[in-house]
Amino acid sequence: MPDQNMWEKFFDAEKILTTLGLDKHINDVAEFGCGYGTFTIPAAKIINGEIYAIDIDQNVIQITEEKVKSCKLNNVITVLRDFIAEGSGLKDNSVDYVMLFNILHLESPEDLLKEALRILKKGGKLSVIHWNYDPTTPRGPSMEIRPKPEQCIEWARDVGFINPNQYDLKPYHYGIVFTKN
């Protein structure tokens, strides 16, 4: 990951979250790979329930926790966990919304999608963001492993998600929202 200041300049997190359907009617959220809390903090301010901010990196968990304290939020639960190897640790059908942002280029994206499906309630939403399939983007994974939107849709459908809605999140990203049937 780039340094925090550079990273956060790539996103208008609140605008992206509202574009992708996150609103006050959403209760509990899981974020796989919370990073610096770029989306965690605005999501926590929007939703009615709790957000589980999960990451494998102790350093970014601490940064997120510091932001939570400075914003005086009481609905963020940080979880230090290797969710690729161990899953999220959340119960089946326990959250309303899952965020997989800039992460589906990892090995076995279908496993992450299956975990998201497992923890989502019926009718819950999965939100995916990724870097455009464009070598001129200033960051992002190599083009060899960067998924195109069509690939993300195929993976999600293969594990059981329905109704993909795609969004252009200019200048560098696309977003897709799916529903658990």
Coordinates of N, CA, C and O in Angstrom, one line a residue:
M1 N 0.8 -1.2 0.0 CA 0.0 0.0 0.0 C 0.9 1.2 0.0 O 1.9 1.3 0.7
P2 N 0.4 2.3 -0.7 CA 1.2 3.5 -0.6 C 1.0 4.2 0.8 O 0.1 3.7 1.5
D3 N 1.7 5.2 1.0 CA 1.5 5.9 2.3 C 0.1 6.4 2.4 O -0.6 6.6 1.4
Q4 N -0.3 6.7 3.7 CA -1.7 7.0 4.0 C -2.2 8.3 3.2 O -3.3 8.3 2.7
N5 N -1.4 9.3 3.2 CA -1.8 10.6 2.5 C -2.0 10.4 1.1 O -3.0 10.9 0.5
M6 N -1.1 9.6 0.4 CA -1.3 9.4 -1.0 C -2.5 8.5 -1.3 O -3.4 8.8 -2.1
W7 N -2.7 7.5 -0.5 CA -3.8 6.6 -0.6 C -5.2 7.3 -0.5 O -6.0 7.1 -1.4
E8 N -5.3 8.1 0.5 CA -6.6 8.8 0.7 C -6.9 9.8 -0.4 O -8.1 10.2 -0.5
K9 N -6.0 10.3 -1.1 CA -6.2 11.2 -2.2 C -6.9 10.6 -3.4 O -7.4 11.2 -4.3
F10 N -6.8 9.2 -3.5 CA -7.4 8.5 -4.6 C -9.0 8.4 -4.4 O -9.6 8.0 -5.4
F11 N -9.5 8.7 -3.3 CA -10.9 8.4 -3.0 C -11.7 9.6 -2.4 O -11.1 10.2 -1.5
D12 N -12.9 9.7 -2.8 CA -13.9 10.5 -2.0 C -14.8 9.4 -1.4 O -15.8 9.0 -1.9
A13 N -14.3 8.9 -0.2 CA -14.9 7.7 0.4 C -16.4 7.9 0.7 O -17.1 6.9 0.4
E14 N -16.8 9.0 1.2 CA -18.2 9.1 1.6 C -19.1 9.1 0.3 O -20.1 8.4 0.2
K15 N -18.6 9.8 -0.7 CA -19.4 9.8 -2.0 C -19.4 8.4 -2.6 O -20.5 8.0 -3.1
I16 N -18.3 7.7 -2.6 CA -18.3 6.3 -3.1 C -19.2 5.4 -2.4 O -20.0 4.7 -2.9
L17 N -19.2 5.5 -1.0 CA -20.1 4.6 -0.2 C -21.5 4.9 -0.5 O -22.3 4.0 -0.6
T18 N -21.9 6.2 -0.6 CA -23.3 6.5 -0.9 C -23.7 6.1 -2.3 O -24.8 5.6 -2.5
T19 N -22.8 6.2 -3.2 CA -23.1 5.7 -4.6 C -23.3 4.2 -4.6 O -24.2 3.8 -5.4
L20 N -22.6 3.5 -3.8 CA -22.7 2.1 -3.7 C -23.8 1.6 -2.7 O -23.9 0.4 -2.4
G21 N -24.7 2.5 -2.3 CA -25.9 2.1 -1.6 C -25.8 2.0 -0.1 O -26.7 1.6 0.6
L22 N -24.6 2.5 0.5 CA -24.5 2.5 1.9 C -25.3 3.7 2.5 O -25.0 4.8 2.1
D23 N -26.2 3.4 3.4 CA -27.0 4.5 3.9 C -27.4 4.1 5.4 O -27.1 3.1 5.9
K24 N -28.2 5.0 6.0 CA -28.6 4.8 7.4 C -29.5 3.6 7.6 O -29.8 3.3 8.7
H25 N -30.0 3.0 6.5 CA -30.9 1.8 6.7 C -30.0 0.6 6.8 O -30.6 -0.5 7.1
I26 N -28.7 0.7 6.6 CA -27.8 -0.5 6.8 C -27.4 -0.5 8.2 O -27.0 0.4 8.8
N27 N -27.5 -1.7 8.8 CA -27.1 -1.9 10.2 C -25.6 -2.4 10.2 O -24.7 -1.5 10.2
D28 N -25.3 -3.6 10.1 CA -24.0 -4.1 10.4 C -23.2 -4.4 9.0 O -23.8 -4.9 8.1
V29 N -21.9 -4.0 9.1 CA -21.1 -4.1 7.9 C -19.8 -4.8 8.2 O -19.3 -4.7 9.3
A30 N -19.3 -5.5 7.2 CA -17.9 -6.1 7.4 C -17.1 -5.6 6.3 O -17.5 -5.5 5.1
E31 N -15.9 -5.1 6.6 CA -14.9 -4.6 5.6 C -13.7 -5.5 5.6 O -13.0 -5.6 6.6
F32 N -13.5 -6.2 4.5 CA -12.3 -7.1 4.4 C -11.1 -6.3 3.9 O -11.1 -5.8 2.8
G33 N -10.1 -6.1 4.8 CA -8.9 -5.3 4.4 C -9.2 -3.8 4.6 O -9.3 -3.0 3.7
C34 N -9.4 -3.4 5.9 CA -9.7 -2.1 6.2 C -8.6 -1.0 5.9 O -8.9 0.1 5.8
G35 N -7.4 -1.5 5.8 CA -6.3 -0.6 5.5 C -6.2 0.5 6.5 O -6.4 0.3 7.7
Y36 N -6.1 1.7 6.1 CA -6.0 2.9 6.9 C -7.3 3.4 7.5 O -7.4 4.5 8.1
G37 N -8.4 2.7 7.3 CA -9.7 3.1 7.7 C -10.3 4.1 6.8 O -11.3 4.8 7.1
T38 N -9.8 4.2 5.6 CA -10.3 5.2 4.6 C -11.8 5.1 4.3 O -12.4 6.1 4.2
F39 N -12.3 3.9 4.3 CA -13.7 3.7 4.1 C -14.4 3.4 5.4 O -15.6 3.6 5.6
T40 N -13.6 2.8 6.4 CA -14.2 2.4 7.7 C -14.9 3.6 8.4 O -16.0 3.5 8.9
I41 N -14.1 4.7 8.5 CA -14.6 5.9 9.3 C -15.9 6.5 8.7 O -16.9 6.6 9.4
P42 N -15.9 6.8 7.4 CA -17.1 7.3 6.8 C -18.3 6.3 6.9 O -19.4 6.7 7.1
A43 N -18.0 5.0 6.7 CA -19.1 4.0 6.8 C -19.6 4.0 8.2 O -20.9 3.9 8.3
A44 N -18.8 4.1 9.2 CA -19.3 4.1 10.6 C -20.2 5.3 10.9 O -21.1 5.2 11.7
K45 N -19.9 6.4 10.2 CA -20.7 7.6 10.4 C -22.1 7.5 9.7 O -23.0 8.2 10.0
I46 N -22.2 6.6 8.7 CA -23.4 6.5 7.9 C -24.3 5.5 8.4 O -25.5 5.7 8.5
I47 N -23.8 4.3 8.8 CA -24.7 3.2 9.2 C -25.3 3.3 10.6 O -24.9 4.1 11.4
N48 N -26.3 2.4 10.8 CA -26.9 2.4 12.1 C -26.3 1.4 13.1 O -26.5 1.5 14.3
G49 N -25.6 0.4 12.6 CA -25.1 -0.7 13.4 C -23.6 -0.6 13.6 O -23.0 0.5 13.7
E50 N -22.9 -1.7 13.6 CA -21.5 -1.8 13.8 C -20.8 -2.1 12.4 O -21.4 -2.8 11.6
I51 N -19.5 -1.7 12.4 CA -18.7 -2.1 11.2 C -17.5 -2.9 11.8 O -16.8 -2.5 12.7
Y52 N -17.3 -4.1 11.2 CA -16.2 -4.9 11.5 C -15.1 -4.6 10.5 O -15.2 -5.0 9.3
A53 N -14.0 -4.0 11.0 CA -12.9 -3.6 10.1 C -11.8 -4.6 10.3 O -11.1 -4.6 11.3
I54 N -11.7 -5.5 9.3 CA -10.8 -6.6 9.4 C -9.5 -6.4 8.6 O -9.6 -6.1 7.4
D55 N -8.4 -6.7 9.1 CA -7.1 -6.6 8.4 C -6.1 -7.5 9.0 O -6.1 -7.8 10.3
I56 N -5.1 -7.9 8.3 CA -4.0 -8.8 8.7 C -2.8 -8.0 9.3 O -2.0 -8.5 10.0
D57 N -2.8 -6.7 9.0 CA -1.7 -5.8 9.3 C -1.9 -5.0 10.6 O -2.8 -4.1 10.7
Q58 N -1.2 -5.4 11.7 CA -1.4 -4.7 13.0 C -1.2 -3.2 12.9 O -1.9 -2.4 13.5
N59 N -0.3 -2.7 12.0 CA 0.0 -1.3 11.9 C -1.3 -0.5 11.4 O -1.6 0.5 11.9
V60 N -1.9 -1.1 10.3 CA -3.1 -0.4 9.8 C -4.3 -0.5 10.8 O -5.1 0.4 10.9
I61 N -4.4 -1.6 11.5 CA -5.4 -1.7 12.5 C -5.2 -0.6 13.6 O -6.2 0.0 14.0
Q62 N -4.0 -0.4 14.0 CA -3.7 0.7 15.0 C -4.1 2.1 14.4 O -4.6 2.9 15.1
I63 N -3.7 2.3 13.2 CA -4.1 3.6 12.5 C -5.6 3.8 12.5 O -6.1 4.8 12.9
T64 N -6.3 2.7 12.2 CA -7.8 2.8 12.1 C -8.3 3.0 13.5 O -9.2 3.9 13.7
E65 N -7.8 2.4 14.5 CA -8.2 2.6 15.9 C -8.0 4.0 16.4 O -8.8 4.6 17.1
E66 N -6.9 4.6 16.0 CA -6.6 6.0 16.4 C -7.6 6.9 15.7 O -8.1 7.9 16.4
K67 N -8.0 6.7 14.5 CA -9.0 7.5 13.8 C -10.3 7.3 14.5 O -11.1 8.3 14.6
V68 N -10.7 6.1 14.9 CA -11.9 5.8 15.5 C -12.0 6.7 16.8 O -13.0 7.3 17.1
K69 N -10.9 6.7 17.6 CA -10.9 7.4 18.8 C -11.0 8.9 18.6 O -11.8 9.6 19.3
S70 N -10.3 9.4 17.6 CA -10.3 10.9 17.3 C -11.6 11.3 16.8 O -12.0 12.5 17.0
C71 N -12.4 10.4 16.2 CA -13.7 10.8 15.7 C -14.8 10.4 16.7 O -16.0 10.7 16.4
K72 N -14.4 9.9 17.8 CA -15.3 9.5 18.9 C -16.4 8.6 18.4 O -17.6 8.8 18.8
L73 N -16.0 7.6 17.7 CA -17.0 6.6 17.2 C -17.0 5.4 18.1 O -16.0 5.0 18.6
N74 N -18.2 4.8 18.3 CA -18.3 3.7 19.2 C -18.9 2.5 18.5 O -19.3 1.5 19.1
N75 N -18.9 2.5 17.1 CA -19.5 1.4 16.4 C -18.5 0.7 15.5 O -18.9 0.0 14.6
V76 N -17.2 0.9 15.7 CA -16.2 0.2 14.9 C -15.5 -0.9 15.7 O -15.0 -0.6 16.8
I77 N -15.5 -2.1 15.2 CA -14.8 -3.2 15.9 C -13.7 -3.6 14.9 O -13.9 -4.1 13.9
T78 N -12.5 -3.3 15.4 CA -11.3 -3.7 14.6 C -11.0 -5.2 14.9 O -11.0 -5.6 16.0
V79 N -10.6 -5.9 13.8 CA -10.3 -7.3 14.0 C -9.0 -7.6 13.3 O -8.9 -7.4 12.0
L80 N -8.0 -7.9 14.0 CA -6.7 -8.3 13.5 C -6.8 -9.8 13.1 O -6.9 -10.7 14.0
R81 N -6.8 -10.1 11.8 CA -7.1 -11.5 11.4 C -6.6 -11.7 9.9 O -6.8 -10.8 9.1
D82 N -6.1 -12.9 9.7 CA -5.8 -13.3 8.3 C -7.1 -13.9 7.7 O -7.3 -15.1 7.8
F83 N -8.0 -13.0 7.2 CA -9.3 -13.5 6.7 C -9.1 -14.3 5.4 O -10.1 -15.1 5.1
I84 N -8.0 -14.3 4.7 CA -7.8 -15.1 3.6 C -7.6 -16.6 4.1 O -8.3 -17.5 3.6
A85 N -6.8 -16.8 5.1 CA -6.6 -18.1 5.6 C -7.6 -18.6 6.6 O -7.9 -19.8 6.6
E86 N -8.2 -17.7 7.4 CA -9.0 -18.1 8.5 C -10.5 -17.7 8.4 O -11.3 -18.0 9.3
G87 N -10.8 -17.0 7.3 CA -12.2 -16.4 7.2 C -12.3 -15.2 8.1 O -11.4 -14.8 8.8
S88 N -13.5 -14.7 8.1 CA -13.7 -13.4 8.9 C -13.9 -13.6 10.3 O -13.7 -12.7 11.1
G89 N -14.3 -14.8 10.7 CA -14.7 -15.1 12.1 C -16.1 -14.7 12.5 O -16.5 -14.8 13.7
L90 N -16.8 -14.1 11.6 CA -18.2 -13.6 11.9 C -19.1 -14.8 11.7 O -18.9 -15.7 10.9
K91 N -20.3 -14.7 12.3 CA -21.3 -15.7 12.2 C -22.0 -15.7 10.8 O -22.1 -14.7 10.2
D92 N -22.5 -16.9 10.5 CA -23.4 -17.0 9.3 C -24.5 -15.9 9.3 O -25.1 -15.7 10.4
N93 N -24.8 -15.4 8.2 CA -26.0 -14.5 8.1 C -26.0 -13.4 9.1 O -27.1 -13.1 9.7
S94 N -24.9 -12.7 9.4 CA -24.8 -11.8 10.5 C -24.6 -10.3 10.1 O -24.8 -9.5 11.0
V95 N -24.4 -10.0 8.8 CA -24.2 -8.6 8.5 C -25.1 -8.3 7.3 O -25.5 -9.2 6.5
D96 N -25.3 -7.0 7.1 CA -26.2 -6.5 6.0 C -25.4 -6.1 4.8 O -26.0 -6.0 3.7
Y97 N -24.1 -5.8 4.9 CA -23.3 -5.3 3.8 C -21.9 -5.7 4.0 O -21.4 -5.6 5.1
V98 N -21.2 -6.1 2.9 CA -19.8 -6.4 3.0 C -19.1 -5.6 1.9 O -19.5 -5.4 0.8
M99 N -17.9 -5.1 2.3 CA -17.1 -4.3 1.5 C -15.8 -5.1 1.1 O -15.0 -5.4 2.0
L100 N -15.6 -5.3 -0.2 CA -14.3 -5.9 -0.7 C -13.7 -4.9 -1.6 O -14.0 -4.8 -2.8
F101 N -12.9 -4.0 -1.1 CA -12.4 -2.9 -1.8 C -10.9 -3.1 -2.2 O -10.1 -3.2 -1.3
N102 N -10.6 -3.1 -3.5 CA -9.2 -3.2 -4.0 C -8.5 -4.4 -3.5 O -7.4 -4.4 -3.1
I103 N -9.3 -5.6 -3.5 CA -8.7 -6.8 -2.9 C -8.9 -8.0 -3.7 O -8.3 -9.0 -3.5
L104 N -9.8 -8.0 -4.7 CA -10.1 -9.2 -5.5 C -9.0 -9.6 -6.4 O -9.1 -10.6 -7.2
H105 N -7.8 -9.0 -6.4 CA -6.7 -9.4 -7.2 C -5.9 -10.4 -6.5 O -5.0 -11.0 -7.1
L106 N -6.2 -10.7 -5.2 CA -5.5 -11.7 -4.5 C -5.8 -13.1 -5.0 O -6.8 -13.3 -5.7
E107 N -5.0 -14.1 -4.6 CA -5.2 -15.5 -5.0 C -6.6 -15.9 -4.4 O -7.0 -15.5 -3.4
S108 N -7.3 -16.7 -5.2 CA -8.6 -17.3 -4.8 C -9.6 -16.2 -4.4 O -10.2 -16.2 -3.3
P109 N -9.9 -15.3 -5.3 CA -11.0 -14.3 -5.0 C -12.3 -15.0 -4.8 O -13.1 -14.4 -4.0
E110 N -12.5 -16.2 -5.3 CA -13.8 -16.8 -5.1 C -14.0 -17.2 -3.6 O -15.1 -17.2 -3.1
D111 N -12.8 -17.5 -2.9 CA -12.9 -17.8 -1.5 C -13.4 -16.6 -0.7 O -14.2 -16.7 0.3
L112 N -12.9 -15.4 -1.0 CA -13.4 -14.2 -0.3 C -14.8 -14.0 -0.6 O -15.6 -13.6 0.3
L113 N -15.2 -14.2 -1.9 CA -16.6 -14.0 -2.2 C -17.5 -15.0 -1.5 O -18.6 -14.7 -1.0
K114 N -17.1 -16.2 -1.3 CA -17.8 -17.2 -0.6 C -18.0 -16.8 0.9 O -19.0 -17.0 1.5
E115 N -16.9 -16.3 1.5 CA -17.0 -15.9 2.8 C -17.9 -14.7 3.0 O -18.7 -14.6 3.9
A116 N -17.9 -13.8 2.0 CA -18.9 -12.7 2.1 C -20.3 -13.2 2.0 O -21.2 -12.7 2.7
L117 N -20.5 -14.1 1.1 CA -21.9 -14.7 1.0 C -22.3 -15.4 2.3 O -23.5 -15.3 2.7
R118 N -21.4 -16.1 2.9 CA -21.7 -16.8 4.1 C -22.2 -15.9 5.2 O -23.1 -16.2 6.0
I119 N -21.5 -14.7 5.4 CA -21.8 -13.9 6.5 C -22.9 -12.9 6.2 O -23.5 -12.3 7.2
L120 N -23.3 -12.7 5.0 CA -24.4 -11.8 4.6 C -25.7 -12.4 4.9 O -26.0 -13.6 4.7
K121 N -26.6 -11.5 5.4 CA -28.0 -11.9 5.6 C -28.7 -12.0 4.2 O -28.2 -11.4 3.2
K122 N -29.8 -12.7 4.1 CA -30.5 -12.8 2.9 C -30.9 -11.4 2.4 O -31.4 -10.6 3.2
G123 N -30.7 -11.1 1.2 CA -30.9 -9.8 0.6 C -29.8 -8.8 0.9 O -29.9 -7.6 0.5
G124 N -28.8 -9.2 1.6 CA -27.7 -8.3 2.0 C -26.9 -7.9 0.7 O -27.0 -8.6 -0.4
K125 N -26.1 -6.9 0.8 CA -25.3 -6.4 -0.3 C -23.8 -6.6 -0.2 O -23.3 -6.4 0.9
L126 N -23.2 -7.0 -1.3 CA -21.8 -7.1 -1.4 C -21.4 -5.9 -2.3 O -21.9 -5.8 -3.4
S127 N -20.4 -5.2 -1.9 CA -19.9 -4.0 -2.6 C -18.4 -4.3 -3.0 O -17.6 -4.6 -2.1
V128 N -18.1 -4.2 -4.2 CA -16.7 -4.4 -4.7 C -16.2 -3.1 -5.4 O -17.0 -2.5 -6.1
I129 N -15.0 -2.8 -5.0 CA -14.4 -1.7 -5.7 C -13.0 -2.2 -6.2 O -12.4 -3.0 -5.5
H130 N -12.6 -1.8 -7.4 CA -11.3 -2.2 -7.9 C -10.8 -1.1 -8.8 O -11.5 -0.3 -9.3
W131 N -9.5 -1.2 -9.0 CA -8.8 -0.2 -10.0 C -9.3 -0.6 -11.4 O -9.4 -1.7 -11.7
N132 N -9.5 0.5 -12.2 CA -9.8 0.3 -13.6 C -8.8 -0.6 -14.2 O -7.6 -0.5 -13.9
Y133 N -9.2 -1.3 -15.2 CA -8.2 -2.1 -16.0 C -7.6 -1.2 -17.0 O -8.0 -1.1 -18.2
D134 N -6.6 -0.4 -16.5 CA -6.0 0.7 -17.3 C -4.6 0.9 -16.8 O -4.4 1.3 -15.6
P135 N -3.6 0.7 -17.6 CA -2.2 0.8 -17.1 C -1.8 2.2 -16.7 O -0.8 2.4 -16.1
T136 N -2.6 3.2 -17.1 CA -2.3 4.6 -16.7 C -2.7 5.0 -15.3 O -2.4 6.1 -14.9
T137 N -3.4 4.1 -14.6 CA -3.8 4.4 -13.2 C -2.5 4.6 -12.4 O -1.5 3.9 -12.6
P138 N -2.5 5.5 -11.4 CA -1.3 5.8 -10.7 C -0.8 4.7 -9.7 O 0.3 4.8 -9.2
R139 N -1.7 3.8 -9.4 CA -1.4 2.8 -8.4 C -2.1 1.5 -8.9 O -2.7 1.4 -9.9
G140 N -2.2 0.6 -8.0 CA -3.0 -0.7 -8.2 C -2.1 -1.8 -8.5 O -0.9 -1.6 -8.8
P141 N -2.6 -3.0 -8.5 CA -1.8 -4.2 -8.8 C -1.5 -4.2 -10.3 O -2.0 -3.5 -11.1
S142 N -0.5 -5.1 -10.6 CA -0.1 -5.2 -12.0 C -1.2 -5.6 -12.9 O -2.2 -6.3 -12.4
M143 N -1.2 -5.3 -14.1 CA -2.2 -5.6 -15.1 C -2.5 -7.1 -15.2 O -3.6 -7.5 -15.4
E144 N -1.4 -7.9 -14.9 CA -1.6 -9.3 -15.1 C -2.5 -9.9 -14.1 O -3.1 -11.0 -14.3
I145 N -2.7 -9.3 -12.9 CA -3.6 -9.8 -11.9 C -4.7 -8.9 -11.6 O -5.6 -9.3 -10.8
R146 N -4.8 -7.8 -12.2 CA -5.9 -6.8 -12.0 C -7.2 -7.3 -12.6 O -7.2 -7.5 -13.8
P147 N -8.2 -7.5 -11.9 CA -9.5 -8.1 -12.5 C -10.3 -7.0 -13.2 O -10.4 -5.8 -12.8
K148 N -10.8 -7.4 -14.3 CA -11.8 -6.6 -15.1 C -13.1 -6.7 -14.4 O -13.4 -7.7 -13.7
P149 N -14.0 -5.7 -14.5 CA -15.3 -5.8 -13.9 C -16.1 -7.1 -14.3 O -16.7 -7.7 -13.5
E150 N -15.9 -7.5 -15.6 CA -16.6 -8.7 -16.1 C -16.2 -9.9 -15.3 O -17.0 -10.8 -15.0
Q151 N -14.9 -10.0 -14.9 CA -14.4 -11.1 -14.2 C -14.9 -11.1 -12.8 O -15.3 -12.2 -12.3
C152 N -15.0 -9.9 -12.1 CA -15.6 -9.9 -10.8 C -17.0 -10.3 -10.8 O -17.5 -11.0 -9.9
I153 N -17.8 -9.9 -11.8 CA -19.2 -10.3 -11.9 C -19.3 -11.8 -12.1 O -20.1 -12.5 -11.5
E154 N -18.4 -12.4 -12.9 CA -18.5 -13.8 -13.2 C -18.2 -14.6 -11.9 O -18.9 -15.5 -11.5
W155 N -17.1 -14.2 -11.2 CA -16.8 -14.8 -9.9 C -17.9 -14.7 -8.9 O -18.3 -15.7 -8.3
A156 N -18.5 -13.6 -8.8 CA -19.6 -13.4 -7.8 C -20.8 -14.2 -8.2 O -21.4 -14.8 -7.3
R157 N -21.2 -14.2 -9.4 CA -22.3 -15.1 -9.9 C -22.0 -16.5 -9.6 O -22.9 -17.3 -9.2
D158 N -20.8 -17.0 -9.9 CA -20.4 -18.4 -9.7 C -20.6 -18.8 -8.2 O -20.9 -20.0 -8.0
V159 N -20.4 -17.9 -7.3 CA -20.6 -18.3 -5.9 C -22.0 -18.1 -5.3 O -22.3 -18.5 -4.2
G160 N -22.9 -17.4 -6.2 CA -24.2 -17.3 -5.8 C -24.8 -15.9 -5.6 O -26.0 -15.7 -5.3
F161 N -24.0 -14.9 -5.9 CA -24.6 -13.5 -5.9 C -25.4 -13.2 -7.1 O -25.1 -13.8 -8.2
I162 N -26.3 -12.3 -7.0 CA -27.2 -11.9 -8.1 C -27.2 -10.4 -8.3 O -26.7 -9.7 -7.4
N163 N -27.9 -10.0 -9.4 CA -28.2 -8.6 -9.6 C -27.0 -7.6 -9.5 O -27.0 -6.6 -8.8
P164 N -25.9 -7.8 -10.3 CA -24.8 -6.9 -10.3 C -25.2 -5.5 -10.9 O -25.8 -5.5 -11.9
N165 N -24.8 -4.5 -10.2 CA -25.0 -3.1 -10.7 C -23.6 -2.5 -10.7 O -23.0 -2.4 -9.6
Q166 N -23.2 -2.0 -11.8 CA -21.8 -1.5 -12.0 C -21.8 0.0 -12.0 O -22.8 0.7 -12.5
Y167 N -20.8 0.6 -11.4 CA -20.6 2.1 -11.3 C -19.2 2.5 -11.7 O -18.3 1.8 -11.4
D168 N -19.2 3.6 -12.4 CA -17.9 4.2 -12.7 C -17.5 5.2 -11.6 O -18.2 6.2 -11.4
L169 N -16.5 4.9 -10.9 CA -16.0 5.7 -9.7 C -14.8 6.5 -10.1 O -13.7 6.2 -9.6
K170 N -15.0 7.4 -11.0 CA -13.9 8.2 -11.6 C -13.0 8.8 -10.5 O -13.5 9.1 -9.4
P171 N -11.7 8.9 -10.7 CA -11.1 8.7 -12.0 C -10.4 7.3 -12.1 O -10.1 7.0 -13.3
Y172 N -10.3 6.6 -11.1 CA -9.4 5.4 -11.2 C -10.1 4.1 -10.9 O -9.5 3.0 -11.0
H173 N -11.4 4.1 -10.5 CA -12.0 2.8 -10.0 C -13.3 2.6 -10.6 O -14.0 3.5 -11.2
Y174 N -13.8 1.3 -10.5 CA -15.1 0.9 -10.8 C -15.7 0.3 -9.5 O -14.9 -0.2 -8.6
G175 N -17.0 0.3 -9.4 CA -17.6 -0.4 -8.3 C -18.8 -1.3 -8.8 O -19.3 -1.0 -9.9
I176 N -19.0 -2.3 -8.1 CA -20.1 -3.3 -8.4 C -20.8 -3.6 -7.1 O -20.1 -4.0 -6.1
V177 N -22.1 -3.6 -7.1 CA -22.9 -4.0 -5.9 C -23.7 -5.2 -6.3 O -24.4 -5.2 -7.4
F178 N -23.6 -6.2 -5.5 CA -24.4 -7.5 -5.7 C -25.3 -7.7 -4.6 O -25.2 -7.1 -3.5
T179 N -26.3 -8.6 -4.8 CA -27.2 -9.0 -3.7 C -27.1 -10.5 -3.4 O -26.9 -11.3 -4.3
K180 N -27.3 -10.8 -2.1 CA -27.4 -12.2 -1.7 C -28.8 -12.7 -1.9 O -29.7 -12.0 -1.4
N181 N -29.0 -13.7 -2.7 CA -30.3 -14.2 -3.0 C -30.9 -14.9 -1.7 O -30.3 -15.5 -1.0

